[in-house]
GROMACS .gro file of C-alpha atoms in nm:
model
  398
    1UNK     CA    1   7.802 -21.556   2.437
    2UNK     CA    2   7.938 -21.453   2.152
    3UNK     CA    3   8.311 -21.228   2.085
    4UNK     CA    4   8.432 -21.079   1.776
    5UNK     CA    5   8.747 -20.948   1.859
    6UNK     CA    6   8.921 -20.672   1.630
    7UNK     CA    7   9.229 -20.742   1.472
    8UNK     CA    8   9.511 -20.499   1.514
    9UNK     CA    9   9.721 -20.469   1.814
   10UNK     CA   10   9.667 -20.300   2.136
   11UNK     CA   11   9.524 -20.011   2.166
   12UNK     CA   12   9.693 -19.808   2.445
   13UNK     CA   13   9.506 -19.498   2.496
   14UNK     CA   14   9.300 -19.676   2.746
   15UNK     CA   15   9.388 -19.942   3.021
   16UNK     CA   16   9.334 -20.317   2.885
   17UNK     CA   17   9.092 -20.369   3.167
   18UNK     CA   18   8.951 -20.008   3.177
   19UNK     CA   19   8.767 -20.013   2.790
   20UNK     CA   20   8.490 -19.788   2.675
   21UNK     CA   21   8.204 -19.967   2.719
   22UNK     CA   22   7.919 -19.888   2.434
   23UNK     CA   23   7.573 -20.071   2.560
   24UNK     CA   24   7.396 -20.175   2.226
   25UNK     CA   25   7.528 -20.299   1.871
   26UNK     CA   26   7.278 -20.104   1.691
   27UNK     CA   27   7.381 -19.793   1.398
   28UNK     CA   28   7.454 -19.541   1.705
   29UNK     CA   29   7.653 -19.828   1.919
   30UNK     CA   30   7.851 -19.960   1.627
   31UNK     CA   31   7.912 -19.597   1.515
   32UNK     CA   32   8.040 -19.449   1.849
   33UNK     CA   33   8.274 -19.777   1.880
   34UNK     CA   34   8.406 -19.726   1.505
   35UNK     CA   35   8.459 -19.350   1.595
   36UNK     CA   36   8.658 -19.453   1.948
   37UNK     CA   37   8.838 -19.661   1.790
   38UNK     CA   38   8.967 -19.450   1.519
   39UNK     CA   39   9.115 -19.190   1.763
   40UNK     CA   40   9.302 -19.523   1.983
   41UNK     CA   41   9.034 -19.574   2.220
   42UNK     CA   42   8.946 -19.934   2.261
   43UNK     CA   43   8.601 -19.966   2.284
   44UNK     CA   44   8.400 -20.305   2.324
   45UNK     CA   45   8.018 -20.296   2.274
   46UNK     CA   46   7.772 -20.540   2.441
   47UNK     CA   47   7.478 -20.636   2.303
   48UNK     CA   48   7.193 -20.861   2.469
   49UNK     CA   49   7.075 -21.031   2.140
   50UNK     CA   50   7.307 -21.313   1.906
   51UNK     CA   51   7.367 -21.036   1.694
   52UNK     CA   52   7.424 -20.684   1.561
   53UNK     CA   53   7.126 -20.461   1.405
   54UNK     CA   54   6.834 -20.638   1.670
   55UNK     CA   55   6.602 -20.395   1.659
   56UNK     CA   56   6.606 -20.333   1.282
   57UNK     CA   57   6.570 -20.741   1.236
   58UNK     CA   58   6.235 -20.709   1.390
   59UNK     CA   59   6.100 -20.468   1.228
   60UNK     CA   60   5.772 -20.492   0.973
   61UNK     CA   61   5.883 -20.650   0.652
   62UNK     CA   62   5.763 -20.331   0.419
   63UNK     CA   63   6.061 -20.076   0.596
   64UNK     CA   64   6.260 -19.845   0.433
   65UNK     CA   65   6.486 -19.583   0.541
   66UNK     CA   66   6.281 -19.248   0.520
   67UNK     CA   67   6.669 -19.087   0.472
   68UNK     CA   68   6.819 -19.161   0.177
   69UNK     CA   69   7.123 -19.399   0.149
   70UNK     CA   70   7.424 -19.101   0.082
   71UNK     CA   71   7.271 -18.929   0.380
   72UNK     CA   72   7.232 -19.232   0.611
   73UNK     CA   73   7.577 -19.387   0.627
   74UNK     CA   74   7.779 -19.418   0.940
   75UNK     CA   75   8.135 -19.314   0.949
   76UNK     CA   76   8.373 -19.521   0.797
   77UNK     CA   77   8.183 -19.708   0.525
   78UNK     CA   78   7.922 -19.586   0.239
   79UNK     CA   79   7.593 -19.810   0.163
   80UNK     CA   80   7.607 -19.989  -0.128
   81UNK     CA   81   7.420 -19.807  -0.422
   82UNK     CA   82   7.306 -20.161  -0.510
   83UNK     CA   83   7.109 -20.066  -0.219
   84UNK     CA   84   6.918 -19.763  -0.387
   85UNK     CA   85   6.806 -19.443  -0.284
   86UNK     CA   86   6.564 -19.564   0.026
   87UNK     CA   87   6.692 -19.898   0.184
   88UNK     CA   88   6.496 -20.159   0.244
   89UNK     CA   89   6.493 -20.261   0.614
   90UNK     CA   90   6.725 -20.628   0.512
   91UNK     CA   91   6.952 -20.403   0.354
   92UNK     CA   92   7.002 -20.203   0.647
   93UNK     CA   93   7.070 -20.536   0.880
   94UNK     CA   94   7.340 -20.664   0.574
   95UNK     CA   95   7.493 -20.293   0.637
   96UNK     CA   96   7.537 -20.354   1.023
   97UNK     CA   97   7.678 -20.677   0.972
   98UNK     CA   98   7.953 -20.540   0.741
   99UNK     CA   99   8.012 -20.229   0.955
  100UNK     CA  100   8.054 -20.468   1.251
  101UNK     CA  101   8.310 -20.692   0.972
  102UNK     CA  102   8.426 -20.413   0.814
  103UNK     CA  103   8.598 -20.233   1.075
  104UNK     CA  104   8.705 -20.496   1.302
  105UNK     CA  105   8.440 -20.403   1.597
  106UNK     CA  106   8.533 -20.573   1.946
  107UNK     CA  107   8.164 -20.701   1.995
  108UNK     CA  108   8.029 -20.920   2.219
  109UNK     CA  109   7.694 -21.053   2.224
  110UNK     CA  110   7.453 -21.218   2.481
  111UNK     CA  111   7.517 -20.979   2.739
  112UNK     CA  112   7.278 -20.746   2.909
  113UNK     CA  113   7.359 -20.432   3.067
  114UNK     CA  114   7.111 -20.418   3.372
  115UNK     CA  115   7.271 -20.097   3.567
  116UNK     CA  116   7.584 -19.847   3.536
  117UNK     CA  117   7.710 -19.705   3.834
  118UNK     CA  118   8.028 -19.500   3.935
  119UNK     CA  119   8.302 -19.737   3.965
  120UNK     CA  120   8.377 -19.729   4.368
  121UNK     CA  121   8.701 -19.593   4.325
  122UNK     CA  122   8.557 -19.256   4.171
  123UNK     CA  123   8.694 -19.328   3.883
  124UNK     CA  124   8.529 -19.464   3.536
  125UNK     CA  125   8.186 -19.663   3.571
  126UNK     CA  126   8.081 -19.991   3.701
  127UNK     CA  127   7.855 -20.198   3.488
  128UNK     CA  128   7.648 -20.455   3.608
  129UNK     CA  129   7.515 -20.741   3.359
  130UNK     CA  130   7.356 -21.114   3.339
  131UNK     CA  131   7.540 -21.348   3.441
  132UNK     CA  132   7.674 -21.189   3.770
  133UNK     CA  133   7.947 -20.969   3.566
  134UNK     CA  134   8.063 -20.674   3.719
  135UNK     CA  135   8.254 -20.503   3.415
  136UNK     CA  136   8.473 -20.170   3.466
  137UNK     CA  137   8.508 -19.928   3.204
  138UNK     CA  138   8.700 -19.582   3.173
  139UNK     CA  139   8.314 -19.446   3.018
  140UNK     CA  140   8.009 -19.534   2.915
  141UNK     CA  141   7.808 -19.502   2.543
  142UNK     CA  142   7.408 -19.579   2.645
  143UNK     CA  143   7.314 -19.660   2.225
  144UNK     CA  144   7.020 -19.934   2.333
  145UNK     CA  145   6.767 -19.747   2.071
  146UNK     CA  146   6.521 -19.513   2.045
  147UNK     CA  147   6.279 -19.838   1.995
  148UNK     CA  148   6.316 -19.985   2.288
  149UNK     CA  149   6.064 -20.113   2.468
  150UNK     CA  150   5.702 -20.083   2.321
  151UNK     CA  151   5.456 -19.851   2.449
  152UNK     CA  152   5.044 -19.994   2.483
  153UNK     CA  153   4.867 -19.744   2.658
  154UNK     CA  154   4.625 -19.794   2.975
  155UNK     CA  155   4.337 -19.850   2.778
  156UNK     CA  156   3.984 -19.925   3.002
  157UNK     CA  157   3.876 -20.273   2.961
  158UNK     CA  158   4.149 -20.421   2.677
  159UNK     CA  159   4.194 -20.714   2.849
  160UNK     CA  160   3.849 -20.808   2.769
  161UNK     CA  161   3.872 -20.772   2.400
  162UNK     CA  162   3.752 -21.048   2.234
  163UNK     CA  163   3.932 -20.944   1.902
  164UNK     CA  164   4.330 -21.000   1.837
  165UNK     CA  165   4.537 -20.711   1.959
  166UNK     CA  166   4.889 -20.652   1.894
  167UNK     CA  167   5.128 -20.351   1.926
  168UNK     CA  168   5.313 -20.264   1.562
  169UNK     CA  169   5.659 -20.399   1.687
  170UNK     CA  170   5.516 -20.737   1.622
  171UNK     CA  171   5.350 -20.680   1.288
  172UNK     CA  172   5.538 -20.793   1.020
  173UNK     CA  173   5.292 -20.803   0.704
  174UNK     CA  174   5.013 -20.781   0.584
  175UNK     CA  175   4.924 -21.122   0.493
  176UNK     CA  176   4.761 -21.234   0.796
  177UNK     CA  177   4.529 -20.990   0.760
  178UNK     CA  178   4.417 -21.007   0.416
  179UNK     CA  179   4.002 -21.002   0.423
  180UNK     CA  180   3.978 -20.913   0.779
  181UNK     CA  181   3.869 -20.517   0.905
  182UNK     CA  182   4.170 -20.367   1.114
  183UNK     CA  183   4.199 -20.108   1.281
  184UNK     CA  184   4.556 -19.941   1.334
  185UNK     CA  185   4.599 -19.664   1.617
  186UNK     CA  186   4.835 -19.411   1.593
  187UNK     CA  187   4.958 -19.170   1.293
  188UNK     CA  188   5.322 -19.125   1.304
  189UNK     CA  189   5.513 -19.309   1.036
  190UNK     CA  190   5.486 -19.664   1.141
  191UNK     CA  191   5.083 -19.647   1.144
  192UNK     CA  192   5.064 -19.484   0.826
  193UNK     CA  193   5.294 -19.678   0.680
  194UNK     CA  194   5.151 -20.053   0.809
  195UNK     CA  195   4.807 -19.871   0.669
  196UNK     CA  196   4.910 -19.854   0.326
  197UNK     CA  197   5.083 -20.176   0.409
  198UNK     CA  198   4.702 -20.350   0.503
  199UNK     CA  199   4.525 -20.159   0.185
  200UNK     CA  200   4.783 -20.297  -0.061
  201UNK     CA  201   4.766 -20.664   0.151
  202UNK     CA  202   4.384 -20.717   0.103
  203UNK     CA  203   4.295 -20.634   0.408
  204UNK     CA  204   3.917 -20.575   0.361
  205UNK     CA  205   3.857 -20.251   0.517
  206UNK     CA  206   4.174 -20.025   0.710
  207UNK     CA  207   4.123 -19.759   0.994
  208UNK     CA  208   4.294 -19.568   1.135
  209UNK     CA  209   4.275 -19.378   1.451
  210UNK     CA  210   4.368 -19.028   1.527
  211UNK     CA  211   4.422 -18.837   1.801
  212UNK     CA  212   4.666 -18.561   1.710
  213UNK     CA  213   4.679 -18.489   1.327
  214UNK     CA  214   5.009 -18.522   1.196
  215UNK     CA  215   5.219 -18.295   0.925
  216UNK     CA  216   5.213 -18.457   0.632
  217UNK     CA  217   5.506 -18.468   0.415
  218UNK     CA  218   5.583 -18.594   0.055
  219UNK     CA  219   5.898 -18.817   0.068
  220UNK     CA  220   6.057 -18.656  -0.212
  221UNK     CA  221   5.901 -18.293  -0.399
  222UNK     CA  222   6.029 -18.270  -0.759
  223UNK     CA  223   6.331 -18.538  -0.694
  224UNK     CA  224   6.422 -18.319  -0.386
  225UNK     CA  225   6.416 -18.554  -0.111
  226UNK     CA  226   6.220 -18.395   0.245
  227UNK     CA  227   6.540 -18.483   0.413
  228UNK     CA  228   6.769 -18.255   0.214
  229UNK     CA  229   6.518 -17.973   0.371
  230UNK     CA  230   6.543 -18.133   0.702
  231UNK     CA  231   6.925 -18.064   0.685
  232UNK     CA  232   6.868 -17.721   0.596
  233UNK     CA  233   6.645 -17.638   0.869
  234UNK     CA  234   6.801 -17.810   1.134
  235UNK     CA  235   6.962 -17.519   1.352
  236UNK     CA  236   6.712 -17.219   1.196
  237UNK     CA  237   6.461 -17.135   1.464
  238UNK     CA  238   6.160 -17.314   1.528
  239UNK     CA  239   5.891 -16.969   1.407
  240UNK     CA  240   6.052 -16.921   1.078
  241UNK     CA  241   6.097 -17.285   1.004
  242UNK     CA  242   5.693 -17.343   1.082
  243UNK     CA  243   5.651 -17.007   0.793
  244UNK     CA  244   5.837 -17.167   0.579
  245UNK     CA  245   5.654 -17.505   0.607
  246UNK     CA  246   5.329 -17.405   0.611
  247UNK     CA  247   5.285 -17.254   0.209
  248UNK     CA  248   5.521 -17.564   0.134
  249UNK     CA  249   5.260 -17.825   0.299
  250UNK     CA  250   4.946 -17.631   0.108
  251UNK     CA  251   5.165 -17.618  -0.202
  252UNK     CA  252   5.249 -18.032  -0.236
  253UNK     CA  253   4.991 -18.206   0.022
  254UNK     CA  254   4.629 -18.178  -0.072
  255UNK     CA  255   4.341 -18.102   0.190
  256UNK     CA  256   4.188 -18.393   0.312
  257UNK     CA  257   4.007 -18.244   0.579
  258UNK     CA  258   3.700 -18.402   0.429
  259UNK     CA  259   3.886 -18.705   0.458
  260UNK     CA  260   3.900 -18.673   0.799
  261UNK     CA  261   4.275 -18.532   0.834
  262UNK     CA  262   4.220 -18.108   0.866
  263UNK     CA  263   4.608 -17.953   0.787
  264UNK     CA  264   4.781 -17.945   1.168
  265UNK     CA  265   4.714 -17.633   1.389
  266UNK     CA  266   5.011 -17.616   1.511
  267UNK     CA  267   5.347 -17.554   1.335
  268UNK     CA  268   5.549 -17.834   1.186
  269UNK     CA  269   5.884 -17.757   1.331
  270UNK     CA  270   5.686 -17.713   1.708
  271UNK     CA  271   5.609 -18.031   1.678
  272UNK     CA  272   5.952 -18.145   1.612
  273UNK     CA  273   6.028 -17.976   1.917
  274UNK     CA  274   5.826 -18.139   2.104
  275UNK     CA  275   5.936 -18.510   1.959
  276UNK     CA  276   5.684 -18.576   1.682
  277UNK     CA  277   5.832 -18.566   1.329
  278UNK     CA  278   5.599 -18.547   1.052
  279UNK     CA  279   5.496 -18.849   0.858
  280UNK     CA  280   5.686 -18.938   0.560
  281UNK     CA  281   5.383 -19.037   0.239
  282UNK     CA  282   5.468 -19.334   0.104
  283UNK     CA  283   5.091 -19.395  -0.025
  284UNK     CA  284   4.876 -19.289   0.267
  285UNK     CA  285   4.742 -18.983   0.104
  286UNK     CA  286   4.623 -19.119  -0.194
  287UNK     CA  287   4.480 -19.423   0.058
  288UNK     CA  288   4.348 -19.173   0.271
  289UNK     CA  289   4.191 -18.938  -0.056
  290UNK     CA  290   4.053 -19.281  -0.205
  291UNK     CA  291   3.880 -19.411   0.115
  292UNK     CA  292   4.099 -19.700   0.105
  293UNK     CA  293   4.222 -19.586   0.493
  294UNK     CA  294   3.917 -19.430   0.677
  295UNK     CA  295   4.016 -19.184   0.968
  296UNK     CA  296   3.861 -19.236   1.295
  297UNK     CA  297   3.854 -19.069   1.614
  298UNK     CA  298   4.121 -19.173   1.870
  299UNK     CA  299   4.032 -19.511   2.130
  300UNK     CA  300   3.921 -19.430   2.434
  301UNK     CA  301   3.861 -19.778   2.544
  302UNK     CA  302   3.753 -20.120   2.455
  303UNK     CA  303   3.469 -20.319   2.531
  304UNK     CA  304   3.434 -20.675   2.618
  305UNK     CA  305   3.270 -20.983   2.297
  306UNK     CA  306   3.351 -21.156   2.035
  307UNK     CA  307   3.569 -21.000   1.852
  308UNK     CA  308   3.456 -20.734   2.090
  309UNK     CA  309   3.406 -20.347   2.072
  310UNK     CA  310   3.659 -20.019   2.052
  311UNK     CA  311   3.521 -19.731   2.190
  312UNK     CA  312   3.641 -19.403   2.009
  313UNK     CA  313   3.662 -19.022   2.185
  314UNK     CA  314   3.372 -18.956   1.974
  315UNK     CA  315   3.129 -19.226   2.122
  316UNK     CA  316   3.087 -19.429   1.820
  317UNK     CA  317   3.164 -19.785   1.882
  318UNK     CA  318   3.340 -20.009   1.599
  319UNK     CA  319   3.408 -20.398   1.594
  320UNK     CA  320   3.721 -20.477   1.433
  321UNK     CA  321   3.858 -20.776   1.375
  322UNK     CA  322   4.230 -20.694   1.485
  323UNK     CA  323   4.374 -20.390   1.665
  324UNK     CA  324   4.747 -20.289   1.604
  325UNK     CA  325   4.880 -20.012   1.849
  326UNK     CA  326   5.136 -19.837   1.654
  327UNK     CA  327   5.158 -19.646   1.976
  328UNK     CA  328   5.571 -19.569   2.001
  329UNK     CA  329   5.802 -19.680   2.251
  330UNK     CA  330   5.959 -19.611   2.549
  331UNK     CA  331   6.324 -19.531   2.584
  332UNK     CA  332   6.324 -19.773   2.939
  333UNK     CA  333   6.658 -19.602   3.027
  334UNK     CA  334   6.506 -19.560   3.412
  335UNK     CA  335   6.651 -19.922   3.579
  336UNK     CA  336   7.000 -19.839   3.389
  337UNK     CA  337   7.074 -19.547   3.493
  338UNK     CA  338   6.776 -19.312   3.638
  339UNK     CA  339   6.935 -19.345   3.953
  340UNK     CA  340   7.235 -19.061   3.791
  341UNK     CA  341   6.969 -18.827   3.763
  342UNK     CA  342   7.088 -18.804   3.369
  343UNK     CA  343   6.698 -18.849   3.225
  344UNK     CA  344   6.449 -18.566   3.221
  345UNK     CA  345   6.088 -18.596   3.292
  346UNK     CA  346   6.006 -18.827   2.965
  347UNK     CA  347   6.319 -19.065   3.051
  348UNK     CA  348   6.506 -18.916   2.803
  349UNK     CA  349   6.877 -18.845   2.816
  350UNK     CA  350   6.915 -18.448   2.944
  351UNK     CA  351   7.221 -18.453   2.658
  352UNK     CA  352   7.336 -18.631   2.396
  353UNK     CA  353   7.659 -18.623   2.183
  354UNK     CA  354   7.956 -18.501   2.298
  355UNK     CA  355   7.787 -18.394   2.606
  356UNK     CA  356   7.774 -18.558   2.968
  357UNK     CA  357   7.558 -18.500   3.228
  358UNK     CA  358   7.635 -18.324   3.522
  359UNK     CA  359   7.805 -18.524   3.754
  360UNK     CA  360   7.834 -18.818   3.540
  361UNK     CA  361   8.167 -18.714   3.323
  362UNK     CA  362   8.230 -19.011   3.073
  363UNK     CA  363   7.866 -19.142   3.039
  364UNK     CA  364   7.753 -19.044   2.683
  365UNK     CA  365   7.430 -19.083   2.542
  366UNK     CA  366   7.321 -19.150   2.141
  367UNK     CA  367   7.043 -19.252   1.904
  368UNK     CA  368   6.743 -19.108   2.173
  369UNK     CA  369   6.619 -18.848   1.964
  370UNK     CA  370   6.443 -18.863   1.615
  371UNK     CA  371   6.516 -18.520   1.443
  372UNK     CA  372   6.419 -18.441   1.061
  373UNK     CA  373   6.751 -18.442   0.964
  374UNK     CA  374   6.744 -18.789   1.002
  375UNK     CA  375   6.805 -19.019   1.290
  376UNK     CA  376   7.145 -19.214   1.140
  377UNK     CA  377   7.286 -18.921   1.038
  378UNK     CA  378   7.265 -18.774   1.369
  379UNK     CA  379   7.419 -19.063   1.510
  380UNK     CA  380   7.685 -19.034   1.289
  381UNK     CA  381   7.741 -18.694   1.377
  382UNK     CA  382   7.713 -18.787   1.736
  383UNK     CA  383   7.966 -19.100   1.717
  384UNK     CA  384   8.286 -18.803   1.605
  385UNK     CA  385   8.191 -18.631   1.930
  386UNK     CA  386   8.121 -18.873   2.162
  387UNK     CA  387   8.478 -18.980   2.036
  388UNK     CA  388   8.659 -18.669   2.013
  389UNK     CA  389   8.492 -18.576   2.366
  390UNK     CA  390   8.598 -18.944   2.550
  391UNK     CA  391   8.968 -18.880   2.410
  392UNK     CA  392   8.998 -18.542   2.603
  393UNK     CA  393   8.819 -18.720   2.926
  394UNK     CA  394   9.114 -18.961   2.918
  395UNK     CA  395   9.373 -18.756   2.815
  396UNK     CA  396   9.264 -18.524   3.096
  397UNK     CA  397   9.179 -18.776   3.366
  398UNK     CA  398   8.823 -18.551   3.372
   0.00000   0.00000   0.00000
């Protein structure tokens, strides 16, 4: 276990053995504890890897920010414009680190968080974690990542594969893969993205399978990044935001329905809504127009041999060589704290932010939703009210 213990004196505003507890050292953990701490709160994150930024130091070696750097720093310290306008996903660990260095963050590491309950005396919340501690804190920050724990789905007869299978959370290049046939399921950013990764790696022929077409959007349009218009959007409502996206998409994205990608039936901001952002190009339309990434139908199943078969919702069968399931995650928030009654039917958080559940006052939530404003920024935004809302629950008692 591991403790890096902030400098400056005693912070009074809460009791010495009555902290805010923030569960996870990733951007939205080491944001809200920054943001606590500048209003007098001490807060002490715990994190169950060695060190700060986990998640980001396993991702595929190719990542950038899809939000550019101005846009994407936390409170309390800019990124480097050494860094450039997308950072690269080492950059983004070397950012943690200083954030954590930076501003003194009371960290410690090698400590799990298994379940939070209300403290027995009704007040402030009881935290269970390895090692048989029993930790009490004054309220809880839940920032363990939107990337949690990965999602495979149920897929008939995978276990008989003959061919090697991996989800995307364990790809980290292409070089592995250079001469072989892949196939890569699932279209949101991290499929497309280890696509063009496979096509530019040698990889000797790339697939990839679809089941819901995605909105496709360029990065940046004329030097205006698709962020900038994801801030402008943000609070307009969903029907005139899909209007305005629509002659935008035909204007800068070309049809490919030939390609196998038709444009999206269904509006871009809808989706959005409903937790699907739409994929940032960083090559896999030209791939895509080029035949260098073929389009298949989804996978309904697999089939047993050497390397063995995938069957796909249109009946054809294919015989890759390796299978990566860029198939999400799951939040796996249930065994910490479904028992509150704080998730909704996905196991996501009911609120976020400043808000806290009904009858959980002091349990906060941040970094479970992945809007098109950009998912750091909103953590940002959501570390000043997480703050400014845990100052008036202590000040208050409520």
């Amino acid at each position: 276990m591991a403790v890096s213990r902030c400098a400056s004196v005693h912070l009074s505003a809460t009791p010495a053995d009555r902290p805010v507890y923030v569960i996870g050292a990733g951007p939205g953990g080491l944001a809200a504890a920054y943001a606590l701490r500048a209003r007098g709160i001490r807060a002490v994150v715990l994190e169950k890897a060695d060190r700060v930024g986990a998640s980001w130091r396993g991702h595929y070696d190719r990542l950038q920010l899809h939000t550019t750097r101005r846009l994407s720093a936390l409170p309390g310290l800019k990124f480097p414009r050494k860094f450039g306008r997308w950072v690269a996903r080492d950059n983004v660990v070397r950012y943690l680190e200083k954030y954590a260095e930076h501003h003194e963050l009371e960290i410690v590491t090698g400590v799990e968080v298994f379940r939070v309950e209300h403290a027995e005396d009704g007040s402030g919340w009881l935290l269970h974690a390895s090692g048989g501690r029993e930790l009490t804190g004054s309220a809880v920050v839940v920032a363990t990542g939107y990337n949690h724990t990965p999602r495979i789905p149920d897929w008939p007869g995978l276990g008989e594969f003959g061919g090697e299978f991996l989800h995307a959370g364990t790809y980290r290049n292409a070089e592995p893969y250079a001469g072989r046939d892949v196939l890569v399921v699932g279209a949101g950013n991290t499929g497309a993205e280890i696509a063009v990764d496979l096509v530019e790696g040698g990889a000797a022929r790339v697939r990839l399978a679809v089941r819901t077409v995605p909105h496709l959007v360029r990065r940046t349009l004329l030097g205006w990044p698709a962020q900038y218009s994801g801030v402008l959007v943000r609070r307009l409502p969903v029907r005139l935001v899909d209007r305005l996206a629509g002659p935008m998409a035909r204007l800068s994205v070309p049809d490919l329905s030939d390609r196998g990608l038709p444009r999206p039936d269904t509006g871009m901001y809808s989706r959005v809504e409903q937790g699907a952002v739409p994929v940032q190009d960083v090559g896999l339309i030209d791939a895509v127009r080029k035949g260098k990434v073929e389009i298949v139908a989804a996978v309904e199943s697999f089939e047993g041999g050497d390397p063995g078969k995938v069957v796909l919702a249109d009946g054809s069968r294919i015989e890759p060589d390796a299978v990566i399931a860029a198939t999400g995650y799951r939040r796996a928030l249930e065994g910490l704290v479904g028992h509150l009654g704080v998730l909704d039917g996905s196991g996501r958080p009911v609120v976020r932010g400043g808000r806290t559940p009904a009858g959980a006052p002091g349990l906060y939530f941040t970094g479970f939703t992945n809007p098109i404003s950009g998912m750091f920024r909103e953590m940002a935004l959501d570390a000043g009210r997480i703050a400014k809302a845990a100052a008036r629950q202590l000040r208050t008692g409520g």
